[in-house]
């Protein structure tokens, strides 16, 4: 029976991952379309300003649209990073190729990847910096042990 429970759990996790990834890809596509619309609007504004031969500061005219494009571009980058995390991948710092999170070198360009802090290291750092009252020291130790167990499970 345990086999079927594990299978069901893995199926559910996989389905949730696929659904999340699909939502993120849709969000990326929608944001790219909105950016395209802003580009067209920017072009229209610049050209209309050119035809009118008015002395309007073009930067003032387009700054709001540029800010919106910046915001949408940031949302796209965040969604891409979430997709990479879902698939246990990261982006090469040099050539931006998708590579495995555990890769030390990029399989495309050969660039050595800087090692980022693991979740465990970040959590331990926060625990060490936190002011823990004497009555909560035991709870902090339990949290630290659980984090170490999870980290060792991920490595295996």
CSV table of N, CA and C in Angstrom, one decimal:
chain,number,residue,atom,x,y,z
A,1,UNK,N,0.8,-1.2,0.0
A,1,UNK,CA,0.0,0.0,0.0
A,1,UNK,C,0.9,1.3,0.0
A,2,UNK,N,2.0,1.2,0.6
A,2,UNK,CA,2.9,2.3,0.7
A,2,UNK,C,3.4,2.7,-0.7
A,3,UNK,N,3.6,1.7,-1.6
A,3,UNK,CA,4.0,2.0,-2.9
A,3,UNK,C,3.0,2.9,-3.6
A,4,UNK,N,1.7,2.6,-3.5
A,4,UNK,CA,0.7,3.4,-4.1
A,4,UNK,C,0.5,4.8,-3.5
A,5,UNK,N,0.7,4.9,-2.2
A,5,UNK,CA,0.7,6.2,-1.6
A,5,UNK,C,1.9,7.1,-2.1
A,6,UNK,N,3.1,6.5,-2.2
A,6,UNK,CA,4.2,7.2,-2.7
A,6,UNK,C,4.0,7.6,-4.2
A,7,UNK,N,3.4,6.7,-4.9
A,7,UNK,CA,3.1,7.0,-6.3
A,7,UNK,C,2.1,8.1,-6.5
A,8,UNK,N,1.1,8.1,-5.6
A,8,UNK,CA,0.1,9.1,-5.7
A,8,UNK,C,0.7,10.4,-5.3
A,9,UNK,N,1.5,10.4,-4.3
A,9,UNK,CA,2.2,11.7,-3.8
A,9,UNK,C,3.1,12.3,-4.9
A,10,UNK,N,3.9,11.4,-5.5
A,10,UNK,CA,4.8,11.9,-6.6
A,10,UNK,C,4.0,12.4,-7.8
A,11,UNK,N,2.9,11.7,-8.1
A,11,UNK,CA,2.0,12.2,-9.2
A,11,UNK,C,1.4,13.5,-8.9
A,12,UNK,N,1.0,13.7,-7.7
A,12,UNK,CA,0.4,15.0,-7.3
A,12,UNK,C,1.4,16.1,-7.3
A,13,UNK,N,2.6,15.8,-6.8
A,13,UNK,CA,3.7,16.8,-6.8
A,13,UNK,C,4.1,17.2,-8.3
A,14,UNK,N,4.2,16.2,-9.1
A,14,UNK,CA,4.5,16.4,-10.5
A,14,UNK,C,3.5,17.2,-11.2
A,15,UNK,N,2.2,16.9,-11.0
A,15,UNK,CA,1.1,17.6,-11.6
A,15,UNK,C,1.1,19.1,-11.1
A,16,UNK,N,1.3,19.3,-9.8
A,16,UNK,CA,1.4,20.6,-9.3
A,16,UNK,C,2.5,21.4,-9.9
A,17,UNK,N,3.6,20.8,-10.1
A,17,UNK,CA,4.8,21.4,-10.7
A,17,UNK,C,4.5,21.8,-12.1
A,18,UNK,N,3.9,20.9,-12.9
A,18,UNK,CA,3.6,21.2,-14.3
A,18,UNK,C,2.6,22.3,-14.4
A,19,UNK,N,1.6,22.3,-13.5
A,19,UNK,CA,0.6,23.4,-13.5
A,19,UNK,C,1.2,24.7,-13.2
A,20,UNK,N,2.1,24.7,-12.2
A,20,UNK,CA,2.7,26.0,-11.8
A,20,UNK,C,3.6,26.5,-12.9
A,21,UNK,N,4.3,25.6,-13.5
A,21,UNK,CA,5.2,26.0,-14.6
A,21,UNK,C,4.4,26.5,-15.8
A,22,UNK,N,3.2,25.9,-16.1
A,22,UNK,CA,2.4,26.4,-17.2
A,22,UNK,C,1.8,27.8,-16.9
A,23,UNK,N,1.4,28.0,-15.6
A,23,UNK,CA,0.9,29.3,-15.3
A,23,UNK,C,2.0,30.4,-15.4
A,24,UNK,N,3.2,30.0,-15.0
A,24,UNK,CA,4.3,31.0,-15.1
A,24,UNK,C,4.6,31.3,-16.6
A,25,UNK,N,4.6,30.3,-17.5
A,25,UNK,CA,4.8,30.5,-18.9
A,25,UNK,C,3.8,31.3,-19.5
A,26,UNK,N,2.5,31.1,-19.1
A,26,UNK,CA,1.4,32.0,-19.6
A,26,UNK,C,1.6,33.4,-19.1
A,27,UNK,N,2.0,33.6,-17.9
A,27,UNK,CA,2.3,35.0,-17.4
A,27,UNK,C,3.4,35.6,-18.2
A,28,UNK,N,4.5,34.8,-18.5
A,28,UNK,CA,5.6,35.4,-19.3
A,28,UNK,C,5.1,35.8,-20.7
A,29,UNK,N,4.3,35.0,-21.3
A,29,UNK,CA,3.8,35.3,-22.7
A,29,UNK,C,2.9,36.5,-22.6
A,30,UNK,N,2.0,36.6,-21.6
A,30,UNK,CA,1.2,37.8,-21.5
A,30,UNK,C,2.0,39.1,-21.3
A,31,UNK,N,3.0,39.0,-20.4
A,31,UNK,CA,3.8,40.2,-20.2
A,31,UNK,C,4.6,40.6,-21.4
A,32,UNK,N,5.1,39.6,-22.2
A,32,UNK,CA,5.8,39.9,-23.4
A,32,UNK,C,4.9,40.6,-24.4
A,33,UNK,N,3.6,40.2,-24.5
A,33,UNK,CA,2.7,40.8,-25.3
A,33,UNK,C,2.4,42.3,-24.9
A,34,UNK,N,2.3,42.5,-23.6
A,34,UNK,CA,2.1,43.8,-23.1
A,34,UNK,C,3.3,44.7,-23.3
A,35,UNK,N,4.5,44.1,-23.2
A,35,UNK,CA,5.7,44.9,-23.6
A,35,UNK,C,5.7,45.3,-25.0
A,36,UNK,N,5.3,44.4,-25.9
A,36,UNK,CA,5.2,44.7,-27.3
A,36,UNK,C,4.2,45.9,-27.6
A,37,UNK,N,3.1,45.9,-26.9
A,37,UNK,CA,2.1,47.0,-27.0
A,37,UNK,C,2.7,48.3,-26.5
A,38,UNK,N,3.5,48.3,-25.4
A,38,UNK,CA,4.1,49.5,-25.0
A,38,UNK,C,5.2,50.0,-26.0
A,39,UNK,N,5.9,49.0,-26.6
A,39,UNK,CA,6.9,49.4,-27.6
A,39,UNK,C,6.2,50.2,-28.7
A,40,UNK,N,5.1,49.6,-29.2
A,40,UNK,CA,4.3,50.2,-30.3
A,40,UNK,C,3.8,51.6,-29.9
A,41,UNK,N,3.3,51.7,-28.6
A,41,UNK,CA,2.9,53.0,-28.1
A,41,UNK,C,4.0,54.0,-28.1
A,42,UNK,N,5.2,53.6,-27.6
A,42,UNK,CA,6.4,54.4,-27.6
A,42,UNK,C,6.7,55.0,-29.0
A,43,UNK,N,6.7,54.0,-29.9
A,43,UNK,CA,7.0,54.4,-31.3
A,43,UNK,C,6.0,55.4,-31.8
A,44,UNK,N,4.8,55.2,-31.5
A,44,UNK,CA,3.7,56.1,-32.0
A,44,UNK,C,3.9,57.5,-31.4
A,45,UNK,N,4.2,57.5,-30.1
A,45,UNK,CA,4.4,58.8,-29.4
A,45,UNK,C,5.6,59.6,-30.0
A,46,UNK,N,6.7,58.9,-30.2
A,46,UNK,CA,7.9,59.5,-30.8
A,46,UNK,C,7.6,60.0,-32.2
A,47,UNK,N,7.0,59.2,-33.0
A,47,UNK,CA,6.7,59.7,-34.4
A,47,UNK,C,5.7,60.8,-34.4
A,48,UNK,N,4.7,60.8,-33.6
A,48,UNK,CA,3.7,61.9,-33.5
A,48,UNK,C,4.4,63.2,-33.1
A,49,UNK,N,5.3,63.1,-32.1
A,49,UNK,CA,6.1,64.2,-31.7
A,49,UNK,C,7.0,64.8,-32.8
A,50,UNK,N,7.5,63.9,-33.6
A,50,UNK,CA,8.4,64.2,-34.8
A,50,UNK,C,7.6,65.0,-35.8
A,51,UNK,N,6.4,64.5,-36.1
A,51,UNK,CA,5.5,65.1,-37.2
A,51,UNK,C,5.0,66.5,-36.7
A,52,UNK,N,4.7,66.6,-35.5
A,52,UNK,CA,4.2,67.9,-35.0
A,52,UNK,C,5.3,68.9,-34.9
A,53,UNK,N,6.5,68.5,-34.8
A,53,UNK,CA,7.6,69.4,-34.7
A,53,UNK,C,7.5,70.3,-33.5
A,54,UNK,N,7.0,69.8,-32.4
A,54,UNK,CA,6.8,70.5,-31.2
A,54,UNK,C,8.1,70.4,-30.4
A,55,UNK,N,8.3,71.3,-29.5
A,55,UNK,CA,9.5,71.2,-28.6
A,55,UNK,C,9.1,70.6,-27.3
A,56,UNK,N,8.5,69.4,-27.4
A,56,UNK,CA,8.1,68.6,-26.2
A,56,UNK,C,9.3,67.7,-25.8
A,57,UNK,N,9.6,67.7,-24.5
A,57,UNK,CA,10.7,66.8,-24.0
A,57,UNK,C,10.2,65.4,-24.2
A,58,UNK,N,10.8,64.7,-25.1
A,58,UNK,CA,10.4,63.3,-25.4
A,58,UNK,C,10.6,62.4,-24.2
A,59,UNK,N,11.5,62.6,-23.3
A,59,UNK,CA,11.8,61.8,-22.1
A,59,UNK,C,10.5,61.9,-21.2
A,60,UNK,N,10.0,63.1,-21.0
A,60,UNK,CA,8.8,63.2,-20.2
A,60,UNK,C,7.6,62.4,-20.8
A,61,UNK,N,7.5,62.4,-22.1
A,61,UNK,CA,6.5,61.8,-22.9
A,61,UNK,C,6.5,60.3,-22.7
A,62,UNK,N,7.7,59.7,-22.7
A,62,UNK,CA,7.8,58.2,-22.7
A,62,UNK,C,8.2,57.6,-21.4
A,63,UNK,N,8.6,58.4,-20.4
A,63,UNK,CA,9.1,57.8,-19.2
A,63,UNK,C,8.1,56.9,-18.5
A,64,UNK,N,6.8,57.2,-18.5
A,64,UNK,CA,5.9,56.3,-17.9
A,64,UNK,C,5.8,54.9,-18.5
A,65,UNK,N,5.8,54.9,-19.9
A,65,UNK,CA,5.8,53.7,-20.6
A,65,UNK,C,7.0,52.9,-20.4
A,66,UNK,N,8.2,53.6,-20.3
A,66,UNK,CA,9.4,52.9,-20.1
A,66,UNK,C,9.4,52.2,-18.7
A,67,UNK,N,8.9,52.9,-17.7
A,67,UNK,CA,8.8,52.4,-16.3
A,67,UNK,C,7.9,51.1,-16.3
A,68,UNK,N,6.8,51.1,-17.1
A,68,UNK,CA,6.0,49.9,-17.2
A,68,UNK,C,6.7,48.8,-17.8
A,69,UNK,N,7.5,49.1,-18.8
A,69,UNK,CA,8.2,48.0,-19.5
A,69,UNK,C,9.3,47.4,-18.6
A,70,UNK,N,9.9,48.3,-17.8
A,70,UNK,CA,10.9,47.8,-16.8
A,70,UNK,C,10.2,46.9,-15.8
A,71,UNK,N,9.1,47.3,-15.3
A,71,UNK,CA,8.3,46.5,-14.3
A,71,UNK,C,7.9,45.1,-14.9
A,72,UNK,N,7.4,45.1,-16.2
A,72,UNK,CA,7.0,43.9,-16.8
A,72,UNK,C,8.3,43.0,-17.1
A,73,UNK,N,9.4,43.6,-17.4
A,73,UNK,CA,10.6,42.8,-17.7
A,73,UNK,C,11.1,42.1,-16.4
A,74,UNK,N,10.9,42.8,-15.3
A,74,UNK,CA,11.3,42.3,-14.0
A,74,UNK,C,10.4,41.1,-13.6
A,75,UNK,N,9.1,41.2,-13.9
A,75,UNK,CA,8.2,40.1,-13.6
A,75,UNK,C,8.5,38.9,-14.5
A,76,UNK,N,8.9,39.1,-15.7
A,76,UNK,CA,9.3,38.0,-16.6
A,76,UNK,C,10.5,37.3,-16.0
A,77,UNK,N,11.5,38.1,-15.6
A,77,UNK,CA,12.8,37.5,-15.0
A,77,UNK,C,12.4,36.7,-13.8
A,78,UNK,N,11.6,37.2,-12.9
A,78,UNK,CA,11.2,36.5,-11.7
A,78,UNK,C,10.5,35.2,-12.1
A,79,UNK,N,9.6,35.2,-13.1
A,79,UNK,CA,8.9,34.0,-13.5
A,79,UNK,C,9.8,33.0,-14.0
A,80,UNK,N,10.8,33.4,-14.8
A,80,UNK,CA,11.8,32.5,-15.4
A,80,UNK,C,12.6,31.9,-14.3
A,81,UNK,N,13.0,32.7,-13.3
A,81,UNK,CA,13.7,32.1,-12.1
A,81,UNK,C,12.9,31.1,-11.4
A,82,UNK,N,11.6,31.3,-11.2
A,82,UNK,CA,10.8,30.4,-10.5
A,82,UNK,C,10.7,29.1,-11.3
A,83,UNK,N,10.6,29.2,-12.7
A,83,UNK,CA,10.6,28.0,-13.5
A,83,UNK,C,11.9,27.2,-13.4
A,84,UNK,N,13.0,27.9,-13.4
A,84,UNK,CA,14.3,27.3,-13.2
A,84,UNK,C,14.4,26.5,-11.8
A,85,UNK,N,13.9,27.2,-10.8
A,85,UNK,CA,13.9,26.6,-9.4
A,85,UNK,C,13.0,25.3,-9.4
A,86,UNK,N,11.9,25.4,-10.1
A,86,UNK,CA,11.0,24.2,-10.2
A,86,UNK,C,11.7,23.0,-10.8
A,87,UNK,N,12.5,23.3,-11.8
A,87,UNK,CA,13.2,22.2,-12.5
A,87,UNK,C,14.6,21.9,-12.0
A,88,UNK,N,14.9,22.5,-10.8
A,88,UNK,CA,16.3,22.3,-10.2
A,88,UNK,C,17.4,22.7,-11.2
A,89,UNK,N,17.2,23.9,-11.8
A,89,UNK,CA,18.1,24.4,-12.7
A,89,UNK,C,18.5,25.8,-12.3
A,90,UNK,N,19.6,26.3,-12.9
A,90,UNK,CA,20.0,27.7,-12.7
A,90,UNK,C,20.5,28.2,-14.1
A,91,UNK,N,20.8,29.5,-14.1
A,91,UNK,CA,21.2,30.1,-15.3
A,91,UNK,C,22.7,30.4,-15.2
A,92,UNK,N,23.5,30.0,-16.2
A,92,UNK,CA,24.9,30.3,-16.3
A,92,UNK,C,25.1,31.9,-16.2
A,93,UNK,N,26.0,32.3,-15.4
A,93,UNK,CA,26.3,33.7,-15.2
A,93,UNK,C,26.9,34.4,-16.4
A,94,UNK,N,27.5,33.6,-17.3
A,94,UNK,CA,28.2,34.1,-18.4
A,94,UNK,C,27.3,34.0,-19.7
A,95,UNK,N,26.9,32.8,-20.1
A,95,UNK,CA,26.2,32.7,-21.3
A,95,UNK,C,24.6,32.5,-21.2
A,96,UNK,N,24.2,32.5,-19.9
A,96,UNK,CA,22.7,32.4,-19.6
A,96,UNK,C,22.1,31.1,-20.0
A,97,UNK,N,22.9,30.0,-20.2
A,97,UNK,CA,22.3,28.7,-20.5
A,97,UNK,C,21.7,28.1,-19.3
A,98,UNK,N,20.7,27.3,-19.5
A,98,UNK,CA,20.1,26.5,-18.3
A,98,UNK,C,21.0,25.4,-18.0
A,99,UNK,N,21.4,25.3,-16.7
A,99,UNK,CA,22.2,24.2,-16.3
A,99,UNK,C,21.7,23.7,-15.0
A,100,UNK,N,22.1,22.5,-14.6
A,100,UNK,CA,21.7,21.9,-13.4
A,100,UNK,C,22.2,22.7,-12.2
A,101,UNK,N,21.4,22.7,-11.1
A,101,UNK,CA,21.7,23.5,-10.0
A,101,UNK,C,23.1,23.1,-9.4
A,102,UNK,N,23.3,21.8,-9.4
A,102,UNK,CA,24.6,21.3,-8.8
A,102,UNK,C,25.8,21.4,-9.7
A,103,UNK,N,25.6,21.9,-10.9
A,103,UNK,CA,26.8,22.1,-11.8
A,103,UNK,C,27.8,23.1,-11.3
A,104,UNK,N,29.0,22.7,-11.4
A,104,UNK,CA,30.1,23.6,-11.0
A,104,UNK,C,30.6,24.4,-12.2
A,105,UNK,N,30.5,23.7,-13.4
A,105,UNK,CA,30.9,24.4,-14.7
A,105,UNK,C,29.7,24.4,-15.6
A,106,UNK,N,29.6,25.4,-16.5
A,106,UNK,CA,28.5,25.4,-17.5
A,106,UNK,C,28.8,24.4,-18.6
A,107,UNK,N,27.8,23.7,-19.0
A,107,UNK,CA,28.0,22.7,-20.0
A,107,UNK,C,28.1,23.3,-21.4
A,108,UNK,N,27.7,24.6,-21.5
A,108,UNK,CA,27.7,25.3,-22.8
A,108,UNK,C,29.0,26.0,-23.0
A,109,UNK,N,29.4,26.9,-22.0
A,109,UNK,CA,30.6,27.7,-22.2
A,109,UNK,C,31.8,27.3,-21.3
A,110,UNK,N,31.5,26.5,-20.4
A,110,UNK,CA,32.6,26.0,-19.5
A,110,UNK,C,33.0,26.9,-18.3
A,111,UNK,N,32.2,28.0,-18.2
A,111,UNK,CA,32.4,29.0,-17.1
A,111,UNK,C,32.2,28.3,-15.7
A,112,UNK,N,33.1,28.6,-14.8
A,112,UNK,CA,32.9,28.1,-13.5
A,112,UNK,C,31.8,28.9,-12.8
A,113,UNK,N,30.9,28.1,-12.2
A,113,UNK,CA,29.8,28.8,-11.5
A,113,UNK,C,30.1,29.1,-10.1
A,114,UNK,N,29.8,30.2,-9.6
A,114,UNK,CA,30.0,30.6,-8.2
A,114,UNK,C,29.0,29.8,-7.4
A,115,UNK,N,29.5,29.3,-6.3
A,115,UNK,CA,28.6,28.5,-5.4
A,115,UNK,C,27.8,29.5,-4.5
A,116,UNK,N,26.5,29.3,-4.6
A,116,UNK,CA,25.6,30.2,-3.8
A,116,UNK,C,25.4,29.5,-2.5
A,117,UNK,N,25.0,30.3,-1.5
A,117,UNK,CA,24.7,29.7,-0.2
A,117,UNK,C,23.5,28.7,-0.4
A,118,UNK,N,23.6,27.6,0.3
A,118,UNK,CA,22.5,26.7,0.3
A,118,UNK,C,21.4,27.2,1.3
A,119,UNK,N,20.2,26.7,1.2
A,119,UNK,CA,19.1,27.1,2.1
A,119,UNK,C,19.5,26.8,3.5
A,120,UNK,N,20.2,25.7,3.7
A,120,UNK,CA,20.6,25.3,5.1
A,120,UNK,C,21.6,26.4,5.6
A,121,UNK,N,22.6,26.8,4.8
A,121,UNK,CA,23.5,27.8,5.2
A,121,UNK,C,22.8,29.1,5.6
A,122,UNK,N,21.9,29.5,4.7
A,122,UNK,CA,21.1,30.8,5.0
A,122,UNK,C,20.3,30.7,6.3
A,123,UNK,N,19.7,29.5,6.5
A,123,UNK,CA,18.9,29.3,7.7
A,123,UNK,C,19.8,29.3,8.9
A,124,UNK,N,20.9,28.7,8.8
A,124,UNK,CA,21.8,28.6,10.0
A,124,UNK,C,22.4,30.0,10.3
A,125,UNK,N,22.6,30.8,9.2
A,125,UNK,CA,23.1,32.2,9.4
A,125,UNK,C,22.1,33.0,10.1
A,126,UNK,N,20.8,32.8,9.7
A,126,UNK,CA,19.7,33.6,10.4
A,126,UNK,C,19.6,33.1,11.8
A,127,UNK,N,19.7,31.8,12.1
A,127,UNK,CA,19.6,31.4,13.5
A,127,UNK,C,20.7,31.9,14.3
A,128,UNK,N,21.9,32.0,13.8
A,128,UNK,CA,23.1,32.5,14.5
A,128,UNK,C,22.9,34.0,14.8
A,129,UNK,N,22.4,34.7,13.9
A,129,UNK,CA,22.2,36.2,14.0
A,129,UNK,C,21.0,36.5,14.9
A,130,UNK,N,20.1,35.6,15.0
A,130,UNK,CA,18.8,35.9,15.8
A,130,UNK,C,19.2,35.9,17.3
A,131,UNK,N,18.5,36.8,18.0
A,131,UNK,CA,18.6,36.8,19.4
A,131,UNK,C,17.6,35.8,19.9
A,132,UNK,N,18.1,34.6,20.4
A,132,UNK,CA,17.2,33.6,20.9
A,132,UNK,C,17.2,33.6,22.4
A,133,UNK,N,16.0,33.7,22.9
A,133,UNK,CA,15.9,33.7,24.4
A,133,UNK,C,16.3,32.3,24.9
A,134,UNK,N,16.7,32.2,26.1
A,134,UNK,CA,17.1,30.9,26.7
A,134,UNK,C,16.0,29.9,26.6
A,135,UNK,N,14.8,30.3,26.7
A,135,UNK,CA,13.7,29.3,26.7
A,135,UNK,C,13.4,28.8,25.3
A,136,UNK,N,13.9,29.5,24.2
A,136,UNK,CA,13.7,29.0,22.8
A,136,UNK,C,14.9,28.4,22.2
A,137,UNK,N,16.0,28.2,23.0
A,137,UNK,CA,17.2,27.6,22.5
A,137,UNK,C,17.0,26.2,22.0
A,138,UNK,N,16.2,25.4,22.7
A,138,UNK,CA,15.9,24.0,22.4
A,138,UNK,C,15.2,24.0,21.0
A,139,UNK,N,14.2,24.9,20.8
A,139,UNK,CA,13.4,24.9,19.6
A,139,UNK,C,14.4,25.3,18.4
A,140,UNK,N,15.3,26.2,18.6
A,140,UNK,CA,16.2,26.6,17.6
A,140,UNK,C,17.1,25.4,17.2
A,141,UNK,N,17.6,24.6,18.2
A,141,UNK,CA,18.4,23.4,17.9
A,141,UNK,C,17.6,22.4,17.1
A,142,UNK,N,16.3,22.2,17.4
A,142,UNK,CA,15.4,21.3,16.7
A,142,UNK,C,15.3,21.7,15.2
A,143,UNK,N,15.1,23.0,15.0
A,143,UNK,CA,14.9,23.5,13.7
A,143,UNK,C,16.2,23.3,12.9
A,144,UNK,N,17.4,23.6,13.5
A,144,UNK,CA,18.6,23.4,12.9
A,144,UNK,C,18.8,21.9,12.5
A,145,UNK,N,18.5,21.0,13.4
A,145,UNK,CA,18.6,19.5,13.1
A,145,UNK,C,17.7,19.2,11.9
A,146,UNK,N,16.5,19.7,11.9
A,146,UNK,CA,15.6,19.3,10.8
A,146,UNK,C,16.1,19.9,9.4
A,147,UNK,N,16.7,21.1,9.5
A,147,UNK,CA,17.3,21.6,8.3
A,147,UNK,C,18.4,20.8,7.8
A,148,UNK,N,19.3,20.4,8.7
A,148,UNK,CA,20.4,19.5,8.3
A,148,UNK,C,19.9,18.2,7.7
A,149,UNK,N,18.8,17.6,8.3
A,149,UNK,CA,18.3,16.4,7.7
A,149,UNK,C,17.8,16.6,6.3
A,150,UNK,N,17.0,17.7,6.1
A,150,UNK,CA,16.5,18.0,4.8
A,150,UNK,C,17.6,18.2,3.8
A,151,UNK,N,18.7,18.9,4.2
A,151,UNK,CA,19.8,19.2,3.3
A,151,UNK,C,20.5,17.9,2.9
A,152,UNK,N,20.7,17.0,3.9
A,152,UNK,CA,21.3,15.7,3.6
A,152,UNK,C,20.5,14.8,2.7
A,153,UNK,N,19.1,14.9,2.8
A,153,UNK,CA,18.2,14.1,2.0
A,153,UNK,C,18.3,14.6,0.5
A,154,UNK,N,18.4,16.0,0.3
A,154,UNK,CA,18.5,16.5,-1.0
A,154,UNK,C,19.8,16.1,-1.7
A,155,UNK,N,20.9,16.0,-0.9
A,155,UNK,CA,22.1,15.6,-1.5
A,155,UNK,C,22.1,14.1,-1.9
A,156,UNK,N,21.3,13.3,-1.2
A,156,UNK,CA,21.3,11.9,-1.5
A,156,UNK,C,20.3,11.7,-2.6
